[in-house]
Amino acid sequence: AQSVTQPDIHITVSEGASLELRCNYSYGATPYLFWYVQSPGQGLQLLLKYFSGDTLVQGIKGFEAEFKRSQSSFNLRKPSVHWSDAAEYFCAVGAWGGGNKLTFGTGTQLKVEL
Amino acid sequence: DTAVSQTPKYLVTQMGNDKSIKCEQNLGHDTMYWYKQDSKKFLKIMFSYNNKELIINETVPNRFSPKSPDKAHLNLHINSLELGDSAVYFCASSQQDRVSSYEQYFGPGTRLTVT
């Protein structure tokens, strides 16, 4: 069965600083990988996705993520964080078949200091 | 023009009661889901329906029963509520094809508090 680990529960960065959120996955085949963002009191919104091909994927709001098979990682990055980026970020892995289930990590809460 | 809507947004009830949460999507999607998010923000899928057919049924107590009257609606009925059912419940929808099924659109959530 697939699983996702997000080792950082909380991260605080200053506005304008760069950001990297870590995600490690466990899956027997080539994974489908995702980052979702949850703003306070809201549902989740898809930031970006990786299915195959180029290992560096671009998403919305200036985010990008890099798939590294050798490290089983899919870290999320942003070169310059804005105060509005403060939210909870979830990494997820998908497995085709059996209902195309998404398995989420436990999330990383991002705080942005002004 | 809300894409995925849920009602109610907040639900406070006593142990032993029966309650329902409703979900509607206007995206024309084939598949709908229910997720439970616990107090530690851990998000776990409960059910998914594709064109009114149950596709995913995770290990969930049978007190929870999803009902899909049509492909735009997926309701969640919970019998004999327990304290441990307190959580935020999210509805989501997606297309069914291999790629799009993971691009799920979430509703705003229903915060259920059982006292």
GROMACS .gro file of C-alpha atoms in nm:
model
  229
    1ALA     CA    1   0.000   0.000   0.000
    2GLN     CA    2   0.115   0.352  -0.071
    3SER     CA    3   0.205   0.603   0.200
    4VAL     CA    4   0.325   0.961   0.227
    5THR     CA    5   0.546   1.123   0.489
    6GLN     CA    6   0.573   1.494   0.546
    7PRO     CA    7   0.845   1.525   0.810
    8ASP     CA    8   0.781   1.891   0.896
    9ILE     CA    9   0.465   1.959   1.091
   10HIS     CA   10   0.522   2.335   1.111
   11ILE     CA   11   0.743   2.567   0.909
   12THR     CA   12   0.782   2.942   0.955
   13VAL     CA   13   0.941   3.161   0.690
   14SER     CA   14   0.973   3.534   0.640
   15GLU     CA   15   0.783   3.697   0.359
   16GLY     CA   16   1.003   3.710   0.052
   17ALA     CA   17   1.217   3.415   0.161
   18SER     CA   18   1.234   3.092  -0.033
   19LEU     CA   19   1.038   2.786   0.073
   20GLU     CA   20   1.083   2.412   0.048
   21LEU     CA   21   0.834   2.165   0.192
   22ARG     CA   22   0.943   1.805   0.208
   23CYS     CA   23   0.747   1.502   0.097
   24ASN     CA   24   0.856   1.138   0.081
   25TYR     CA   25   0.639   0.864  -0.060
   26SER     CA   26   0.631   0.488  -0.058
   27TYR     CA   27   0.483   0.309  -0.356
   28GLY     CA   28   0.585   0.000  -0.554
   29ALA     CA   29   0.542   0.146  -0.901
   30THR     CA   30   0.575   0.487  -1.062
   31PRO     CA   31   0.363   0.709  -0.844
   32TYR     CA   32   0.123   0.984  -0.929
   33LEU     CA   33   0.213   1.270  -0.695
   34PHE     CA   34   0.025   1.580  -0.591
   35TRP     CA   35   0.041   1.883  -0.369
   36TYR     CA   36  -0.278   2.031  -0.232
   37VAL     CA   37  -0.317   2.349  -0.023
   38GLN     CA   38  -0.579   2.412   0.243
   39SER     CA   39  -0.637   2.771   0.353
   40PRO     CA   40  -0.796   2.822   0.695
   41GLY     CA   41  -1.160   2.717   0.696
   42GLN     CA   42  -1.147   2.608   0.334
   43GLY     CA   43  -1.137   2.288   0.136
   44LEU     CA   44  -0.828   2.163  -0.042
   45GLN     CA   45  -0.709   2.305  -0.373
   46LEU     CA   46  -0.478   2.128  -0.614
   47LEU     CA   47  -0.145   2.312  -0.652
   48LEU     CA   48   0.036   2.081  -0.892
   49LYS     CA   49   0.064   1.724  -1.009
   50TYR     CA   50   0.318   1.478  -1.149
   51PHE     CA   51   0.224   1.182  -1.365
   52SER     CA   52   0.526   1.123  -1.586
   53GLY     CA   53   0.778   1.304  -1.802
   54ASP     CA   54   0.961   1.612  -1.685
   55THR     CA   55   1.047   1.569  -1.319
   56LEU     CA   56   1.015   1.941  -1.246
   57VAL     CA   57   0.651   2.044  -1.253
   58GLN     CA   58   0.502   2.389  -1.232
   59GLY     CA   59   0.183   2.467  -1.051
   60ILE     CA   60  -0.040   2.754  -0.961
   61LYS     CA   61   0.056   3.050  -0.742
   62GLY     CA   62   0.423   3.026  -0.842
   63PHE     CA   63   0.485   2.685  -0.684
   64GLU     CA   64   0.694   2.408  -0.833
   65ALA     CA   65   0.788   2.057  -0.725
   66GLU     CA   66   1.059   1.814  -0.826
   67PHE     CA   67   1.015   1.438  -0.844
   68LYS     CA   68   1.329   1.249  -0.743
   69ARG     CA   69   1.283   0.877  -0.785
   70SER     CA   70   1.613   0.790  -0.620
   71GLN     CA   71   1.508   0.970  -0.304
   72SER     CA   72   1.137   0.886  -0.323
   73SER     CA   73   1.072   1.253  -0.280
   74PHE     CA   74   0.845   1.519  -0.425
   75ASN     CA   75   0.942   1.843  -0.253
   76LEU     CA   76   0.745   2.162  -0.302
   77ARG     CA   77   0.929   2.489  -0.359
   78LYS     CA   78   0.860   2.855  -0.404
   79PRO     CA   79   1.135   3.114  -0.460
   80SER     CA   80   0.963   3.399  -0.275
   81VAL     CA   81   0.684   3.344  -0.027
   82HIS     CA   82   0.392   3.585   0.009
   83TRP     CA   83   0.193   3.634   0.329
   84SER     CA   84  -0.111   3.485   0.153
   85ASP     CA   85   0.074   3.153   0.118
   86ALA     CA   86   0.018   3.080   0.487
   87ALA     CA   87  -0.186   2.760   0.485
   88GLU     CA   88  -0.169   2.386   0.536
   89TYR     CA   89   0.004   2.193   0.258
   90PHE     CA   90  -0.066   1.830   0.183
   91CYS     CA   91   0.135   1.595  -0.032
   92ALA     CA   92  -0.054   1.301  -0.178
   93VAL     CA   93   0.015   0.989  -0.380
   94GLY     CA   94  -0.233   0.825  -0.612
   95ALA     CA   95  -0.255   0.463  -0.724
   96TRP     CA   96  -0.444   0.367  -1.036
   97GLY     CA   97  -0.709   0.104  -0.988
   98GLY     CA   98  -0.928   0.028  -0.688
   99GLY     CA   99  -1.102   0.358  -0.723
  100ASN     CA  100  -0.799   0.576  -0.789
  101LYS     CA  101  -0.750   0.649  -0.426
  102LEU     CA  102  -0.548   0.946  -0.305
  103THR     CA  103  -0.340   0.889   0.006
  104PHE     CA  104  -0.249   1.209   0.186
  105GLY     CA  105   0.041   1.297   0.413
  106THR     CA  106  -0.023   1.453   0.751
  107GLY     CA  107   0.033   1.802   0.622
  108THR     CA  108   0.276   2.086   0.687
  109GLN     CA  109   0.146   2.409   0.834
  110LEU     CA  110   0.320   2.711   0.684
  111LYS     CA  111   0.337   3.038   0.874
  112VAL     CA  112   0.466   3.350   0.706
  113GLU     CA  113   0.623   3.626   0.914
  114LEU     CA  114   0.585   3.978   0.782
  115ASP     CA  115  -2.124   2.957  -0.902
  116THR     CA  116  -1.991   2.736  -0.621
  117ALA     CA  117  -1.831   2.423  -0.765
  118VAL     CA  118  -1.868   2.184  -0.471
  119SER     CA  119  -2.101   2.284  -0.191
  120GLN     CA  120  -2.177   2.118   0.139
  121THR     CA  121  -2.449   2.176   0.394
  122PRO     CA  122  -2.441   2.239   0.675
  123LYS     CA  123  -2.105   2.407   0.736
  124TYR     CA  124  -2.128   2.341   1.109
  125LEU     CA  125  -2.316   2.063   1.285
  126VAL     CA  126  -2.332   2.025   1.661
  127THR     CA  127  -2.525   1.729   1.794
  128GLN     CA  128  -2.544   1.486   2.082
  129MET     CA  129  -2.424   1.131   2.102
  130GLY     CA  130  -2.671   0.880   1.973
  131ASN     CA  131  -2.836   1.113   1.723
  132ASP     CA  132  -2.861   1.052   1.348
  133LYS     CA  133  -2.748   1.326   1.110
  134SER     CA  134  -2.691   1.386   0.741
  135ILE     CA  135  -2.449   1.601   0.545
  136LYS     CA  136  -2.533   1.697   0.190
  137CYS     CA  137  -2.299   1.757  -0.100
  138GLU     CA  138  -2.364   1.888  -0.447
  139GLN     CA  139  -2.130   1.958  -0.737
  140ASN     CA  140  -2.207   2.158  -1.050
  141LEU     CA  141  -1.889   2.066  -1.238
  142GLY     CA  142  -2.042   1.781  -1.435
  143HIS     CA  143  -1.800   1.535  -1.274
  144ASP     CA  144  -1.860   1.162  -1.272
  145THR     CA  145  -1.706   1.079  -0.936
  146MET     CA  146  -1.766   1.208  -0.585
  147TYR     CA  147  -1.587   1.137  -0.258
  148TRP     CA  148  -1.621   1.173   0.115
  149TYR     CA  149  -1.313   1.238   0.327
  150LYS     CA  150  -1.273   1.268   0.702
  151GLN     CA  151  -1.019   1.508   0.849
  152ASP     CA  152  -0.942   1.452   1.215
  153SER     CA  153  -0.824   1.699   1.475
  154LYS     CA  154  -0.462   1.651   1.367
  155LYS     CA  155  -0.555   1.745   1.010
  156PHE     CA  156  -0.505   1.388   0.886
  157LEU     CA  157  -0.722   1.340   0.578
  158LYS     CA  158  -0.854   0.997   0.493
  159ILE     CA  159  -1.091   0.885   0.222
  160MET     CA  160  -1.411   0.717   0.332
  161PHE     CA  161  -1.614   0.655   0.016
  162SER     CA  162  -1.624   0.731  -0.352
  163TYR     CA  163  -1.907   0.700  -0.600
  164ASN     CA  164  -1.891   0.695  -0.977
  165ASN     CA  165  -2.219   0.761  -1.154
  166LYS     CA  166  -2.411   0.653  -0.844
  167GLU     CA  167  -2.209   0.333  -0.806
  168LEU     CA  168  -1.999   0.277  -0.493
  169ILE     CA  169  -1.632   0.244  -0.593
  170ILE     CA  170  -1.432   0.296  -0.275
  171ASN     CA  171  -1.555   0.184   0.066
  172GLU     CA  172  -1.277   0.214   0.316
  173THR     CA  173  -1.284   0.062   0.662
  174VAL     CA  174  -1.559   0.281   0.795
  175PRO     CA  175  -1.817   0.182   1.059
  176ASN     CA  176  -2.143   0.079   0.900
  177ARG     CA  177  -2.308   0.361   1.093
  178PHE     CA  178  -2.186   0.572   0.800
  179SER     CA  179  -2.390   0.532   0.484
  180PRO     CA  180  -2.336   0.732   0.167
  181LYS     CA  181  -2.625   0.789  -0.069
  182SER     CA  182  -2.603   0.918  -0.424
  183PRO     CA  183  -2.941   1.008  -0.574
  184ASP     CA  184  -2.772   1.128  -0.893
  185LYS     CA  185  -2.418   1.192  -1.008
  186ALA     CA  186  -2.427   1.554  -0.890
  187HIS     CA  187  -2.514   1.467  -0.530
  188LEU     CA  188  -2.352   1.254  -0.264
  189ASN     CA  189  -2.494   1.265   0.086
  190LEU     CA  190  -2.349   1.116   0.401
  191HIS     CA  191  -2.578   0.978   0.668
  192ILE     CA  192  -2.443   0.893   1.009
  193ASN     CA  193  -2.640   0.686   1.259
  194SER     CA  194  -2.589   0.669   1.635
  195LEU     CA  195  -2.325   0.940   1.646
  196GLU     CA  196  -2.026   0.888   1.873
  197LEU     CA  197  -1.774   1.131   2.022
  198GLY     CA  198  -1.507   0.995   1.789
  199ASP     CA  199  -1.707   1.102   1.487
  200SER     CA  200  -1.622   1.464   1.561
  201ALA     CA  201  -1.418   1.583   1.265
  202VAL     CA  202  -1.434   1.788   0.949
  203TYR     CA  203  -1.595   1.601   0.661
  204PHE     CA  204  -1.505   1.701   0.310
  205CYS     CA  205  -1.685   1.620  -0.008
  206ALA     CA  206  -1.491   1.621  -0.335
  207SER     CA  207  -1.552   1.547  -0.700
  208SER     CA  208  -1.351   1.465  -1.010
  209GLN     CA  209  -1.372   1.320  -1.356
  210GLN     CA  210  -1.322   0.946  -1.378
  211ASP     CA  211  -1.048   0.914  -1.638
  212ARG     CA  212  -0.703   0.798  -1.535
  213VAL     CA  213  -0.547   1.142  -1.507
  214SER     CA  214  -0.834   1.363  -1.406
  215SER     CA  215  -0.959   1.140  -1.125
  216TYR     CA  216  -0.682   1.270  -0.903
  217GLU     CA  217  -0.762   1.634  -0.975
  218GLN     CA  218  -1.020   1.652  -0.707
  219TYR     CA  219  -1.224   1.958  -0.625
  220PHE     CA  220  -1.309   1.990  -0.260
  221GLY     CA  221  -1.602   2.146  -0.085
  222PRO     CA  222  -1.553   2.383   0.210
  223GLY     CA  223  -1.608   2.109   0.467
  224THR     CA  224  -1.861   2.036   0.740
  225ARG     CA  225  -1.734   2.059   1.095
  226LEU     CA  226  -1.920   1.798   1.299
  227THR     CA  227  -1.904   1.821   1.677
  228VAL     CA  228  -2.058   1.543   1.883
  229THR     CA  229  -2.117   1.625   2.250
   0.00000   0.00000   0.00000
